[in-house]
Amino acid sequence: MVEQADVLRRTPLSRDRILRAAVALADGTGIESLSMRNLAQDLGVVPMALYKHVANKDELLDGMIDVVVGEIDPPVPDTGWKPTLRLRILAARRMLGRHPWAALAIESRNTATPGVLAYLDSMVGVLRAGGFSTDLAHHVMHAMGSRILGFSQELFDASRRAGRSGATGPEPAATFPPEAAGRFPHLAEIAGAASHDGGSVVAPGCDDQFEFEFALDLLLDGIERLHRQGWTSARHHRPDHVVGPG
Amino acid sequence: MVEQADVLRRTPLSRDRILRAAVALADGTGIESLSMRNLAQDLGVVPMALYKHVANKDELLDGMIDVVVGEIDPPVPDTGWKPTLRLRILAARRMLGRHPWAALAIESRNTATPGVLAYLDSMVGVLRAGGFSTDLAHHVMHAMGSRILGFSQELFDASRRAGRSGATGPEPAATFPPEAAGRFPHLAEIAGAASHDGGSVVAPGCDDQFEFEFALDLLLDGIERLHRQGWTSARHHRPDHVVGPG
DNA sequence: CATGGTGAGTGTACGGCGTACACCTGTCAA
DNA sequence: TTGACAGGTGTACGCCGTACACTCACCATG
């Protein structure tokens, strides 16, 4: 025991070890309970020791983001831009499933980390290789937005809840209490409409993965259509904002 | 002077007055510097006085959200679901322009506020009135996600920056420092590609409003297509996740 | 071997945060 | 007149990030 703790304490701190411990801590107890003090304690070290390896908490978060973004599977060479993008976005989504805190963390930062930039750059590369003009690729990247990193972009994302990850089972309807059904009839009507009557779905709630892929494919199909039509912003962009794929 | 302060102090506190002051404070100095202490000081009152009217800071934030969501123009009756949705979403976006902190605040909360639920309910109502099945309306609401509240859904939203709102002019490229251009060639190529060569655009950066409407119309057009085709999840939802609008 | 610089880890402290809890005080019904 | 009560106050606790001065092991150099 003492020996093991001793070994732990003797293992030298390093930026890498700190980042890995921070990711593990955030995975386990949620990002909101990731404090420099908790992290230091996990590492068997005094809080201020961390500051020899990371500038401050913001930089720590940036590092954590790059760690998890680096986990996203690289793009697999495929027949075209569309399946390549699709598969990689689904891979990013799997990463977010492992690190539910990452979405909010990335969105809260005001500046892009190198890892995120590298990811985005490679995604643009896929588009360009698929024959997209710089113009269209630009607008497509904006239109995809955070979805290109696998974000669900739902208003109330169950997996985003800051508390303990994993086993968020008990309350699928926590965001829509039953007593509100009367005041919001359309929502109530909609809520159970994920009847999934075609499949053997067990849960009464809706299938997150299905909703994600539905939205993703809706977007990708629209993009493909624009690409085939040779869409160009020159024909649509007007100062009075009569715009759009129309 | 003393008299005015006295009048201020004499004006009884109320939940409403607190919420309005909180919104004004967040608008002015950013959500991150909205503390119970600062807010109390603005109101000429001691911090703990606030707790007679709001349960805690989370409930305060919920109240603030409902205040600003209530500012969104009501839906204007129109020829159909598409322009109605479009106009109201653009109205929501204008609200977010006035209250840049609101997007992050709404996304960070894990439970829907009554105001947000009312907004969503009315949007579902528009879809249903437009002839959407409960099934399709359900999936459409998921696919729109936070965009239905006017969220840009961009990864690095300039207006989301927590600091001072307004006059964020000086650094449009803060998220993409020029020294990174070499390491991210595709991004560099894309960055300037918002050439807008068809219009009289002044700024070299891209036009947020254009990008937003581009993405919105891409989505709405796709939805319209599904609607016309009588899309139903029964034909697409399979347990093995071969899904999508295809 | 002595020495002195260097850098990792430590200890203390400060100002801020949300908020529990006991307290005062002005108002108003009985 | 009184006594309950609601709204505002003061103090205090335990968190937070982190500035700053420190100890001390290590190692290149004399």
Coordinates of N, CA and C in Angstrom, one line a residue, chain A residues 7-110:
Chain A
V7 N 5.2 4.6 -5.1 CA 5.5 4.5 -6.5 C 4.8 5.6 -7.3
L8 N 3.5 5.7 -7.0 CA 2.6 6.7 -7.6 C 3.2 8.1 -7.5
R9 N 3.6 8.4 -6.2 CA 4.1 9.7 -6.0 C 5.5 9.9 -6.7
R10 N 6.2 8.8 -6.8 CA 7.5 8.9 -7.4 C 7.5 9.1 -8.9
T11 N 6.4 8.5 -9.5 CA 6.3 8.7 -10.9 C 6.2 10.1 -11.2
P12 N 7.1 10.6 -12.1 CA 7.1 12.1 -12.3 C 5.9 12.5 -13.0
L13 N 5.4 13.7 -12.6 CA 4.3 14.3 -13.3 C 4.8 14.7 -14.7
S14 N 3.8 14.8 -15.6 CA 4.1 15.3 -16.9 C 2.8 15.8 -17.5
R15 N 2.9 16.6 -18.4 CA 1.7 17.2 -19.1 C 0.8 16.1 -19.5
D16 N 1.4 15.1 -20.1 CA 0.6 13.9 -20.6 C -0.1 13.2 -19.5
R17 N 0.6 12.9 -18.5 CA 0.0 12.2 -17.4 C -1.2 13.0 -16.8
I18 N -1.0 14.3 -16.7 CA -2.0 15.2 -16.2 C -3.2 15.2 -17.1
L19 N -3.0 15.3 -18.4 CA -4.1 15.3 -19.3 C -4.9 14.0 -19.3
R20 N -4.2 12.9 -19.2 CA -4.9 11.6 -19.2 C -5.7 11.5 -17.9
A21 N -5.1 11.9 -16.8 CA -5.9 11.8 -15.5 C -7.1 12.7 -15.5
A22 N -6.9 13.9 -16.2 CA -8.0 14.8 -16.2 C -9.2 14.3 -17.0
V23 N -8.8 13.7 -18.2 CA -9.9 13.1 -19.0 C -10.6 11.9 -18.3
A24 N -9.8 11.1 -17.6 CA -10.4 10.0 -16.8 C -11.3 10.6 -15.7
L25 N -10.9 11.6 -15.1 CA -11.7 12.2 -14.0 C -13.0 12.8 -14.5
A26 N -12.9 13.5 -15.7 CA -14.1 14.1 -16.3 C -15.0 13.0 -16.8
D27 N -14.5 11.9 -17.3 CA -15.3 10.8 -17.7 C -16.1 10.2 -16.6
G28 N -15.4 10.1 -15.5 CA -15.9 9.4 -14.3 C -16.9 10.2 -13.5
T29 N -16.6 11.5 -13.3 CA -17.4 12.3 -12.3 C -18.0 13.5 -13.0
G30 N -17.8 13.7 -14.3 CA -18.4 14.9 -14.9 C -17.4 16.1 -14.9
I31 N -17.6 16.9 -15.9 CA -16.7 18.0 -16.1 C -16.8 19.0 -14.9
E32 N -18.0 19.1 -14.4 CA -18.2 20.2 -13.4 C -17.5 19.9 -12.1
S33 N -17.1 18.6 -11.8 CA -16.4 18.3 -10.6 C -14.9 18.1 -10.9
L34 N -14.5 18.5 -12.1 CA -13.1 18.5 -12.4 C -12.5 19.8 -11.9
S35 N -11.8 19.7 -10.8 CA -11.1 20.9 -10.3 C -9.6 20.6 -10.2
M36 N -8.9 21.7 -10.2 CA -7.4 21.5 -10.1 C -7.1 20.7 -8.8
R37 N -7.9 21.0 -7.8 CA -7.6 20.3 -6.5 C -8.0 18.8 -6.6
N38 N -9.1 18.5 -7.2 CA -9.5 17.1 -7.3 C -8.5 16.3 -8.2
L39 N -8.1 17.0 -9.3 CA -7.2 16.4 -10.2 C -5.8 16.1 -9.5
A40 N -5.4 17.1 -8.8 CA -4.1 16.9 -8.1 C -4.2 15.8 -7.1
Q41 N -5.3 15.7 -6.4 CA -5.5 14.6 -5.4 C -5.4 13.3 -6.1
D42 N -6.1 13.1 -7.3 CA -6.0 11.9 -8.0 C -4.6 11.5 -8.4
L43 N -3.8 12.5 -8.6 CA -2.4 12.3 -9.1 C -1.5 12.2 -7.9
G44 N -2.0 12.3 -6.7 CA -1.2 12.2 -5.5 C -0.2 13.3 -5.3
V45 N -0.7 14.5 -5.6 CA 0.2 15.6 -5.7 C -0.6 16.9 -5.2
V46 N 0.2 17.9 -4.9 CA -0.4 19.1 -4.4 C -0.9 20.0 -5.6
P47 N -2.1 20.7 -5.4 CA -2.6 21.4 -6.6 C -1.7 22.2 -7.4
M48 N -0.8 22.9 -6.7 CA 0.1 23.9 -7.5 C 1.1 23.1 -8.3
A49 N 1.3 21.9 -8.0 CA 2.3 21.1 -8.8 C 1.8 21.1 -10.3
L50 N 0.5 21.1 -10.5 CA 0.0 21.0 -11.9 C 0.4 22.2 -12.7
Y51 N 0.6 23.3 -12.1 CA 0.9 24.5 -12.8 C 2.3 24.6 -13.4
K52 N 3.1 23.6 -13.0 CA 4.4 23.5 -13.6 C 4.3 22.9 -15.0
H53 N 3.1 22.3 -15.3 CA 3.0 21.6 -16.6 C 1.9 22.1 -17.5
V54 N 0.9 22.8 -16.9 CA -0.1 23.5 -17.7 C -0.3 24.9 -17.1
A55 N -0.5 25.8 -18.0 CA -0.5 27.2 -17.7 C -1.6 27.5 -16.7
N56 N -2.8 27.0 -17.0 CA -4.0 27.3 -16.1 C -5.1 26.3 -16.5
K57 N -6.2 26.4 -15.9 CA -7.3 25.5 -16.2 C -7.8 25.5 -17.6
D58 N -7.8 26.7 -18.2 CA -8.3 26.7 -19.6 C -7.3 26.0 -20.5
E59 N -6.0 26.1 -20.2 CA -5.1 25.4 -21.1 C -5.2 23.9 -20.8
L60 N -5.5 23.5 -19.6 CA -5.8 22.1 -19.3 C -7.0 21.6 -20.1
L61 N -8.0 22.4 -20.2 CA -9.2 21.9 -20.9 C -8.9 21.8 -22.4
D62 N -8.1 22.8 -22.9 CA -7.7 22.7 -24.3 C -6.9 21.4 -24.6
G63 N -6.0 21.1 -23.7 CA -5.3 19.8 -23.8 C -6.2 18.6 -23.8
M64 N -7.1 18.6 -22.9 CA -8.1 17.5 -22.8 C -8.8 17.3 -24.1
I65 N -9.2 18.5 -24.6 CA -10.0 18.4 -25.9 C -9.2 17.8 -27.0
D66 N -7.9 18.2 -27.1 CA -7.1 17.6 -28.1 C -6.8 16.1 -27.9
V67 N -6.8 15.7 -26.6 CA -6.6 14.2 -26.3 C -7.8 13.5 -26.9
V68 N -9.0 13.9 -26.6 CA -10.2 13.1 -27.0 C -10.4 13.3 -28.5
V69 N -10.2 14.5 -29.1 CA -10.3 14.6 -30.5 C -9.4 13.7 -31.3
G70 N -8.2 13.5 -30.7 CA -7.2 12.7 -31.3 C -7.6 11.2 -31.3
E71 N -8.6 10.9 -30.4 CA -9.1 9.5 -30.4 C -10.0 9.2 -31.6
I72 N -10.5 10.2 -32.3 CA -11.5 9.9 -33.3 C -10.7 9.1 -34.4
D73 N -11.4 8.1 -34.9 CA -10.7 7.3 -35.9 C -10.4 8.1 -37.1
P74 N -9.2 7.9 -37.8 CA -8.9 8.6 -39.0 C -9.9 8.3 -40.1
P75 N -10.0 9.2 -41.1 CA -10.9 8.9 -42.2 C -10.4 7.6 -42.9
V76 N -11.4 6.8 -43.2 CA -11.1 5.6 -44.0 C -11.2 5.9 -45.5
P77 N -10.3 5.6 -46.3 CA -10.4 5.8 -47.7 C -11.6 5.0 -48.2
D78 N -12.4 5.7 -49.0 CA -13.7 5.1 -49.4 C -13.9 5.5 -50.8
T79 N -15.1 5.1 -51.3 CA -15.5 5.4 -52.7 C -15.7 6.9 -52.9
G80 N -16.0 7.7 -51.9 CA -16.4 9.1 -52.2 C -16.4 9.9 -50.9
W81 N -16.6 11.2 -51.1 CA -16.6 12.1 -50.0 C -17.8 11.8 -49.0
K82 N -18.9 11.3 -49.5 CA -20.1 11.2 -48.7 C -19.9 10.1 -47.6
P83 N -19.6 8.9 -48.1 CA -19.5 7.9 -47.0 C -18.3 8.1 -46.1
T84 N -17.2 8.8 -46.7 CA -16.1 9.1 -45.8 C -16.4 10.0 -44.7
L85 N -17.1 11.1 -45.1 CA -17.6 12.1 -44.1 C -18.5 11.4 -43.1
R86 N -19.4 10.6 -43.6 CA -20.4 10.0 -42.8 C -19.8 9.1 -41.7
L87 N -18.9 8.3 -42.2 CA -18.3 7.3 -41.2 C -17.5 8.0 -40.2
R88 N -16.8 9.1 -40.6 CA -15.9 9.7 -39.6 C -16.7 10.5 -38.6
I89 N -17.8 11.1 -39.1 CA -18.7 11.8 -38.2 C -19.3 10.8 -37.2
L90 N -19.6 9.6 -37.6 CA -20.2 8.7 -36.7 C -19.1 8.2 -35.7
A91 N -17.8 8.2 -36.2 CA -16.7 7.9 -35.3 C -16.6 9.0 -34.2
A92 N -16.7 10.2 -34.7 CA -16.6 11.3 -33.7 C -17.7 11.2 -32.7
R93 N -18.9 10.8 -33.2 CA -20.0 10.7 -32.2 C -19.7 9.6 -31.2
R94 N -19.1 8.5 -31.6 CA -18.7 7.5 -30.7 C -17.8 8.0 -29.6
M95 N -16.9 8.8 -30.1 CA -15.9 9.5 -29.1 C -16.7 10.3 -28.1
L96 N -17.7 11.0 -28.6 CA -18.5 11.9 -27.6 C -19.3 11.0 -26.7
G97 N -19.6 9.8 -27.1 CA -20.3 8.9 -26.2 C -19.4 8.4 -25.1
R98 N -18.1 8.3 -25.4 CA -17.1 7.9 -24.4 C -16.8 9.1 -23.4
H99 N -16.9 10.3 -24.0 CA -16.5 11.5 -23.2 C -17.6 12.5 -23.3
P100 N -18.7 12.3 -22.6 CA -19.8 13.2 -22.7 C -19.6 14.6 -22.4
W101 N -18.6 14.9 -21.6 CA -18.3 16.3 -21.3 C -17.6 17.1 -22.4
A102 N -17.1 16.3 -23.4 CA -16.3 17.0 -24.4 C -17.1 18.0 -25.3
A103 N -18.4 17.7 -25.6 CA -19.1 18.6 -26.4 C -19.3 19.9 -25.8
L104 N -19.7 19.9 -24.5 CA -19.9 21.2 -23.9 C -18.5 21.9 -23.7
A105 N -17.5 21.2 -23.4 CA -16.1 21.8 -23.3 C -15.7 22.4 -24.6
I106 N -15.9 21.7 -25.7 CA -15.4 22.3 -26.9 C -16.3 23.6 -27.3
E107 N -17.6 23.5 -27.0 CA -18.4 24.6 -27.4 C -18.1 25.8 -26.5
S108 N -17.7 25.6 -25.3 CA -17.5 26.7 -24.4 C -16.2 27.4 -24.6
R109 N -15.2 26.8 -25.2 CA -14.0 27.4 -25.5 C -14.2 28.4 -26.7
N110 N -13.5 29.5 -26.6 CA -13.7 30.5 -27.7 C -12.7 30.3 -28.8

